[in-house]
GROMACS .gro file of C-alpha atoms in nm:
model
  250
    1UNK     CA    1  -4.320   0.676  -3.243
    2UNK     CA    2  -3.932   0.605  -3.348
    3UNK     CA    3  -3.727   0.764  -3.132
    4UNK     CA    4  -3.356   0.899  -3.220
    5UNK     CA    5  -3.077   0.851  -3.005
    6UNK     CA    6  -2.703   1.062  -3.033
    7UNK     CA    7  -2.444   0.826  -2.874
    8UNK     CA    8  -2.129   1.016  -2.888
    9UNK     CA    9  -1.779   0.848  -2.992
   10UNK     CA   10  -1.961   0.606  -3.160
   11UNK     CA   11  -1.771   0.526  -3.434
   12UNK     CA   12  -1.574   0.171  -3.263
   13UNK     CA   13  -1.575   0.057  -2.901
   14UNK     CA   14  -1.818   0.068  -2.670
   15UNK     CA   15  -1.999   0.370  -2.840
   16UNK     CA   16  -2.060   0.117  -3.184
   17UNK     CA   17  -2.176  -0.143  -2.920
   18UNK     CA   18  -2.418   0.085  -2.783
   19UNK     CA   19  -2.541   0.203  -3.112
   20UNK     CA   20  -2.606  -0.137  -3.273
   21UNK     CA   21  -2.812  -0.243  -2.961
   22UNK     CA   22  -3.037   0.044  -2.977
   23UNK     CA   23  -3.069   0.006  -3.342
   24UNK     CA   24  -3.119  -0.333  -3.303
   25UNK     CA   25  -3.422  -0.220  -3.109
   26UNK     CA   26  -3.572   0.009  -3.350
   27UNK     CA   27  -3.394   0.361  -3.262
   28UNK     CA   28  -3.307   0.577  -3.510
   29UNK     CA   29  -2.911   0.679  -3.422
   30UNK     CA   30  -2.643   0.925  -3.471
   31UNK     CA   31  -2.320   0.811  -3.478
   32UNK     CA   32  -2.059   1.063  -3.379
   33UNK     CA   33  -1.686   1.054  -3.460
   34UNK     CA   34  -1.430   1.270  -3.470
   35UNK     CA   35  -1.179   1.114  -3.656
   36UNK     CA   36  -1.260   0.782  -3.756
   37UNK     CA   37  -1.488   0.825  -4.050
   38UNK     CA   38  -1.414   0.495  -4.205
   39UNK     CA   39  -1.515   0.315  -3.931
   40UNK     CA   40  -1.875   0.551  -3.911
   41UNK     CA   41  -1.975   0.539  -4.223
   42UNK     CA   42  -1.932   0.129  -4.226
   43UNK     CA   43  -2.118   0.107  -3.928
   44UNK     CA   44  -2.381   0.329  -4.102
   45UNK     CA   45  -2.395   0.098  -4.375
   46UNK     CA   46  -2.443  -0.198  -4.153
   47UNK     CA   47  -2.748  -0.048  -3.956
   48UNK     CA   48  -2.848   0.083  -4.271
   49UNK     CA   49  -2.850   0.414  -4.424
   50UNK     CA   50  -3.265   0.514  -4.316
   51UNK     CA   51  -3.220   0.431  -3.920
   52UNK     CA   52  -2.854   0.544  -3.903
   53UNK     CA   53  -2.657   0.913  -3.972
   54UNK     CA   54  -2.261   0.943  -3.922
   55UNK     CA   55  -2.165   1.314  -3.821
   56UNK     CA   56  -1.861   1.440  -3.742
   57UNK     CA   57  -1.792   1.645  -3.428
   58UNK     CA   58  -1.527   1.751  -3.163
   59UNK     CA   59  -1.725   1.724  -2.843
   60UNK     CA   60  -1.501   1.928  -2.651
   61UNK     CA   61  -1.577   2.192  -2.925
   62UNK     CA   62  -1.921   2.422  -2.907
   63UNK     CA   63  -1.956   2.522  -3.167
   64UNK     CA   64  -1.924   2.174  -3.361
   65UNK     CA   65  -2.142   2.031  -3.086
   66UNK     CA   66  -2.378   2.279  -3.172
   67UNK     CA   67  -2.351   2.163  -3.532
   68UNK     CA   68  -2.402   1.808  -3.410
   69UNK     CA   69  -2.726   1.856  -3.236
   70UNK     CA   70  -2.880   2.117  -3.533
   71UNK     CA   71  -2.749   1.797  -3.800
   72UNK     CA   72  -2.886   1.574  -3.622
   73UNK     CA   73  -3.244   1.741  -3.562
   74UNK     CA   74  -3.259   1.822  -3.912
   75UNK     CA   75  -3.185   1.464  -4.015
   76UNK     CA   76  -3.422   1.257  -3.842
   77UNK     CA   77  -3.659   1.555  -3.645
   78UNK     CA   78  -3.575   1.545  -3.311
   79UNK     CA   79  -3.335   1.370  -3.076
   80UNK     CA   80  -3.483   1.183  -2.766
   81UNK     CA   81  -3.165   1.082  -2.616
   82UNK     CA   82  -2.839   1.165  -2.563
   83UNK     CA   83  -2.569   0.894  -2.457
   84UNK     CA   84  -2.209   1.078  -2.356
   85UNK     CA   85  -1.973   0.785  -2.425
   86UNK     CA   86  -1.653   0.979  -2.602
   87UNK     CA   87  -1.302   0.899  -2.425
   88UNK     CA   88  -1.069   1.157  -2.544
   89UNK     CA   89  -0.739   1.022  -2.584
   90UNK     CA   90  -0.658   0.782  -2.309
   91UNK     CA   91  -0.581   0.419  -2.282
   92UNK     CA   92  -0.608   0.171  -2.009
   93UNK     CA   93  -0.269   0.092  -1.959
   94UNK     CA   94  -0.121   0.005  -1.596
   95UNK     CA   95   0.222  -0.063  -1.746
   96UNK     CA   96   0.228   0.326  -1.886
   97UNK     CA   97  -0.032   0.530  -1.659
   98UNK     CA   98   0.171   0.799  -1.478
   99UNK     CA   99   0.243   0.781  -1.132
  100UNK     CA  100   0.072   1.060  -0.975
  101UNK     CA  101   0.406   1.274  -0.884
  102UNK     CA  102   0.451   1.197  -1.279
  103UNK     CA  103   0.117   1.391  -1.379
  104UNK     CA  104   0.040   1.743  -1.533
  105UNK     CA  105  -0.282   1.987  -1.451
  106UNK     CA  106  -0.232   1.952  -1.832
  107UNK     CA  107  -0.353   1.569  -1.830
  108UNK     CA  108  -0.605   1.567  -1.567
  109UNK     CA  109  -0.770   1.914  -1.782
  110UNK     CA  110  -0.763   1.668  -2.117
  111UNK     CA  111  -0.974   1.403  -1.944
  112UNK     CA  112  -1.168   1.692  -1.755
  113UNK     CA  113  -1.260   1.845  -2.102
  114UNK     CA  114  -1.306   1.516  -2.259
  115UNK     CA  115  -1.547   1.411  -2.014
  116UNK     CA  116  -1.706   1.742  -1.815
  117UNK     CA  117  -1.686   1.985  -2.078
  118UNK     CA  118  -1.801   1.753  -2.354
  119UNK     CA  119  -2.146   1.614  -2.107
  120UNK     CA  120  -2.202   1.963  -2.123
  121UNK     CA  121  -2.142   2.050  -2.428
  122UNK     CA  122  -2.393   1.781  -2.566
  123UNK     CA  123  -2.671   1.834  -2.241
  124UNK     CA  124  -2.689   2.187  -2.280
  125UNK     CA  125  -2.711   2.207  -2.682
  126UNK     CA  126  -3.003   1.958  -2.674
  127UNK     CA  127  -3.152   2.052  -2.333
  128UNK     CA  128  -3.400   2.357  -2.537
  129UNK     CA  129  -3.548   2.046  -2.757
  130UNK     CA  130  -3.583   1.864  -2.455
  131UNK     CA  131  -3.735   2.114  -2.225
  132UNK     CA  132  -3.994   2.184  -2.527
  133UNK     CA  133  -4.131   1.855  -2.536
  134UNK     CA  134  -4.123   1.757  -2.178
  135UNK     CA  135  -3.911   1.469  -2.269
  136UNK     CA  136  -3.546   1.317  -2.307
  137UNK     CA  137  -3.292   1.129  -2.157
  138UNK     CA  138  -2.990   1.181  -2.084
  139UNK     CA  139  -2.722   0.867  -1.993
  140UNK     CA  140  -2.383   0.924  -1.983
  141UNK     CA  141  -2.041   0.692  -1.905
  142UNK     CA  142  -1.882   0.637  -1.617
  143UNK     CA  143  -1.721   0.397  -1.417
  144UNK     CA  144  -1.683   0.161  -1.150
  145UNK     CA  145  -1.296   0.306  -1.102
  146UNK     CA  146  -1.454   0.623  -0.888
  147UNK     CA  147  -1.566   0.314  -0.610
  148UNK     CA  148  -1.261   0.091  -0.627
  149UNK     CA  149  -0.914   0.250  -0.802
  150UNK     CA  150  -0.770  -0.134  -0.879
  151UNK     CA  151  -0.545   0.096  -1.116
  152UNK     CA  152  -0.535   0.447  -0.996
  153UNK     CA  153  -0.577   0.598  -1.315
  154UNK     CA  154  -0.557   0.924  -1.141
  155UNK     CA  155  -0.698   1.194  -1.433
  156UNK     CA  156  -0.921   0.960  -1.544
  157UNK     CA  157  -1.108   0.873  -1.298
  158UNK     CA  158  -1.114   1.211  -1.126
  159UNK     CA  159  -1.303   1.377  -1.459
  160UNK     CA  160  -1.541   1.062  -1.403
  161UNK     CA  161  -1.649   1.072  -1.041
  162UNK     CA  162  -1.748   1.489  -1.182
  163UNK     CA  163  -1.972   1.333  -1.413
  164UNK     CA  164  -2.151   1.197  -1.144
  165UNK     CA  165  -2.220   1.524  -0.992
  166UNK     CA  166  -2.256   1.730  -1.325
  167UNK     CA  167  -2.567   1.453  -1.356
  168UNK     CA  168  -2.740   1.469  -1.031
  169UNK     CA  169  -2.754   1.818  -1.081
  170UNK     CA  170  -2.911   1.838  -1.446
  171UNK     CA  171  -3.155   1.544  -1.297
  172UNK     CA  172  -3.259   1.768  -0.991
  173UNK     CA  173  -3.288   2.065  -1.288
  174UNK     CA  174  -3.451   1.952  -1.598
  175UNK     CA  175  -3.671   1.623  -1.394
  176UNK     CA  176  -3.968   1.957  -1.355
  177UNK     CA  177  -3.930   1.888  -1.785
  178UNK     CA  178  -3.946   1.501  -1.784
  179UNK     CA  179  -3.585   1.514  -1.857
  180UNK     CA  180  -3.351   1.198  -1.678
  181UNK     CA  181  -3.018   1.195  -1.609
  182UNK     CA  182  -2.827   0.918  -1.526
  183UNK     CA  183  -2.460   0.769  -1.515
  184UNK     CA  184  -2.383   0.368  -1.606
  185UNK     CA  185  -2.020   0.278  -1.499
  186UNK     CA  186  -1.868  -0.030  -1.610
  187UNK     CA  187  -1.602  -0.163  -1.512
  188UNK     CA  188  -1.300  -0.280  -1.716
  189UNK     CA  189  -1.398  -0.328  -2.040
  190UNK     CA  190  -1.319  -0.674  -2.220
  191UNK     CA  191  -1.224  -0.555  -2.498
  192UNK     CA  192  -1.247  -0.218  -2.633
  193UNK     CA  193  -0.954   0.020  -2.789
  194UNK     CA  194  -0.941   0.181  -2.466
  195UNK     CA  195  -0.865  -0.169  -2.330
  196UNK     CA  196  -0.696  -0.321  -2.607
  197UNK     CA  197  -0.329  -0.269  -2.392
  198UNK     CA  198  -0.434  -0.349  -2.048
  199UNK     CA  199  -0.225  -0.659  -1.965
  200UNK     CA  200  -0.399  -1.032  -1.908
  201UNK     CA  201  -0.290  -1.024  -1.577
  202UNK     CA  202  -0.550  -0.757  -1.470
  203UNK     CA  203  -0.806  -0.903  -1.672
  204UNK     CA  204  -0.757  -1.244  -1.465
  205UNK     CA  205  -0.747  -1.043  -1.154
  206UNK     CA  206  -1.077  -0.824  -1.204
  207UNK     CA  207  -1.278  -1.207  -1.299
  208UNK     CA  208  -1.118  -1.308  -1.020
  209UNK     CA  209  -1.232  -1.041  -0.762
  210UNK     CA  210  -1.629  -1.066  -0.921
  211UNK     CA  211  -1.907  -1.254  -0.814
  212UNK     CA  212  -1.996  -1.329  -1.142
  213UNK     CA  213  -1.587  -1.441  -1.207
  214UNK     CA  214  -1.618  -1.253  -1.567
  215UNK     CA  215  -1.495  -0.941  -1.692
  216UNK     CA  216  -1.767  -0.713  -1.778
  217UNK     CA  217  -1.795  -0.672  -2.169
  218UNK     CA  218  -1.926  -0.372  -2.376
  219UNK     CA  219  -2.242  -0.541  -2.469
  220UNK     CA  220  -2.345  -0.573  -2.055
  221UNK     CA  221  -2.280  -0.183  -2.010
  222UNK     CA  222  -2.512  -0.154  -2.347
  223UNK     CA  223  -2.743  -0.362  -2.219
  224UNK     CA  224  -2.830  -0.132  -1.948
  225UNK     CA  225  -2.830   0.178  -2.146
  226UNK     CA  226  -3.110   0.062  -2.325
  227UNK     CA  227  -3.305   0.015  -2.042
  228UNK     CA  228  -3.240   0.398  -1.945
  229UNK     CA  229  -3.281   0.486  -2.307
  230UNK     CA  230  -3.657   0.313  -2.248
  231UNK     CA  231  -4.047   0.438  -2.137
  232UNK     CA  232  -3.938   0.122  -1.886
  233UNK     CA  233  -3.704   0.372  -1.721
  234UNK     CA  234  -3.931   0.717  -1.688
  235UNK     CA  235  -3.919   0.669  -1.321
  236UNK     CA  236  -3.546   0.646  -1.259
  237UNK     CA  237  -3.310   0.975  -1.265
  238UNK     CA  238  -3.027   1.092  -1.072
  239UNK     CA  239  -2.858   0.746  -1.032
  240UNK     CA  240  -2.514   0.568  -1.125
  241UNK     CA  241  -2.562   0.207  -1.212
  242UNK     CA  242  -2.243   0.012  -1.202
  243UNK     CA  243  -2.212  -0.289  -1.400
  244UNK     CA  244  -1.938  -0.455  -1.295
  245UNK     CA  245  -2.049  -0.816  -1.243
  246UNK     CA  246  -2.039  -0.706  -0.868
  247UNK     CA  247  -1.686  -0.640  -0.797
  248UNK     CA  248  -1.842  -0.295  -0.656
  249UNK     CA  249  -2.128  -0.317  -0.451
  250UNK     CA  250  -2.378  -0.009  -0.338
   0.00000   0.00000   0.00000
């Protein structure tokens, strides 16, 4: 059976990196955007037009979530896994990040909505589907930031390490339903939009400080999204997988 997967902020980044891969391997996908429709629809048209959908949503938003998840049902039947990738407005830039005495509630709430209230937004709009089946997976972004702060991107990385708990808990939950939860977090992203700013310098000093002496690119954090996204995975829930060529070590 073809299974359909909702990746959300799809559209460019690491989110169109995640969607091609699973397409690649035979998923039917929904690409979400909220306002880069140009970019959707031509990724549509280069999965092609019967495995792929481009809808527009604000994940932070209910009611268009809600819309999201009905669209998306309609479309292809059902949805069998959810990937919460969206960034809401924020860029990875050391030179410009606010020192903490420089930050607002204001900007830590943004990334807390962009991230919390958007994972839940998403889970709990597709959770009733899921619950009725006994099936579905849930994978959602994190990142390797919560373990080791090389930039303290303060708001950022706060609304992350809550997406790590907001998980576990919807894994100890919905697991009686065959439901999984889980969290990848990759590190510093080489390159993405996000990361289109971040200077050289840190680049050369994350390969540096890794095992592996490479930056971690979108297609590695994809890579292991699929396997979550998989039958291969059934057994695993509750867990944060960082892929960061092993500059953080559990």
């Amino acid at each position: 059976m073809v299974k359909t997967v909702l990746v959300t902020g799809s559209s460019r980044g690491l989110g169109a990196t995640i969607a091609r891969t699973l397409a690649s391997e035979g998923y039917q996908v929904v690409i979400n955007y909220n306002s880069s429709k140009e970019q959707a629809e031509n990724l549509v048209a280069e999965i092609g037009h019967e495995q792929a959908i481009a809808i527009k949503a604000d994940v932070t938003n209910r009611q268009e979530v809600d819309h999201l998840i009905t669209e998306s049902t309609k479309h292809f039947g059902q949805i069998d896994v959810v990937v919460n990738n969206a960034l809401v407005n924020f860029k990875f830039d050391p030179v410009q990040q606010k020192a903490f005495v420089d930050l607002s509630w204001e900007d830590y709430q943004q990334q807390i909505d962009g991230t919390l209230k958007a994972a839940f937004n998403i889970v709990q709009s597709v959770a009733p589907q899921f619950i009725e089946r006994k099936q579905g997976a849930v994978i959602s972004i994190g990142t390797n930031l919560f373990q080791n702060p090389v930039v303290p991107y303060h708001e950022y990385t706060t609304a992350k390490a809550g997406l790590i708990g907001f998980t576990r808990n919807i894994a100890a939950e919905l697991g009686q339903y065959g439901v999984t939860a889980n969290v990848v977090s990759g590190g510093l992203l080489k390159t993405t939009d996000a990361s289109s700013v971040t200077t050289p310098e840190v680049f050369d000093l994350i390969a540096q400080s890794t095992p592996l002496k490479k930056v971690t690119t979108p297609q590695d954090v994809a890579n292991m999204v699929s396997f979550l996204a998989s039958d291969k995975a059934k057994g695993i829930t509750g867990q944060n997988y960082t892929v960061d060529g092993g500059l953080t070590m559990n």
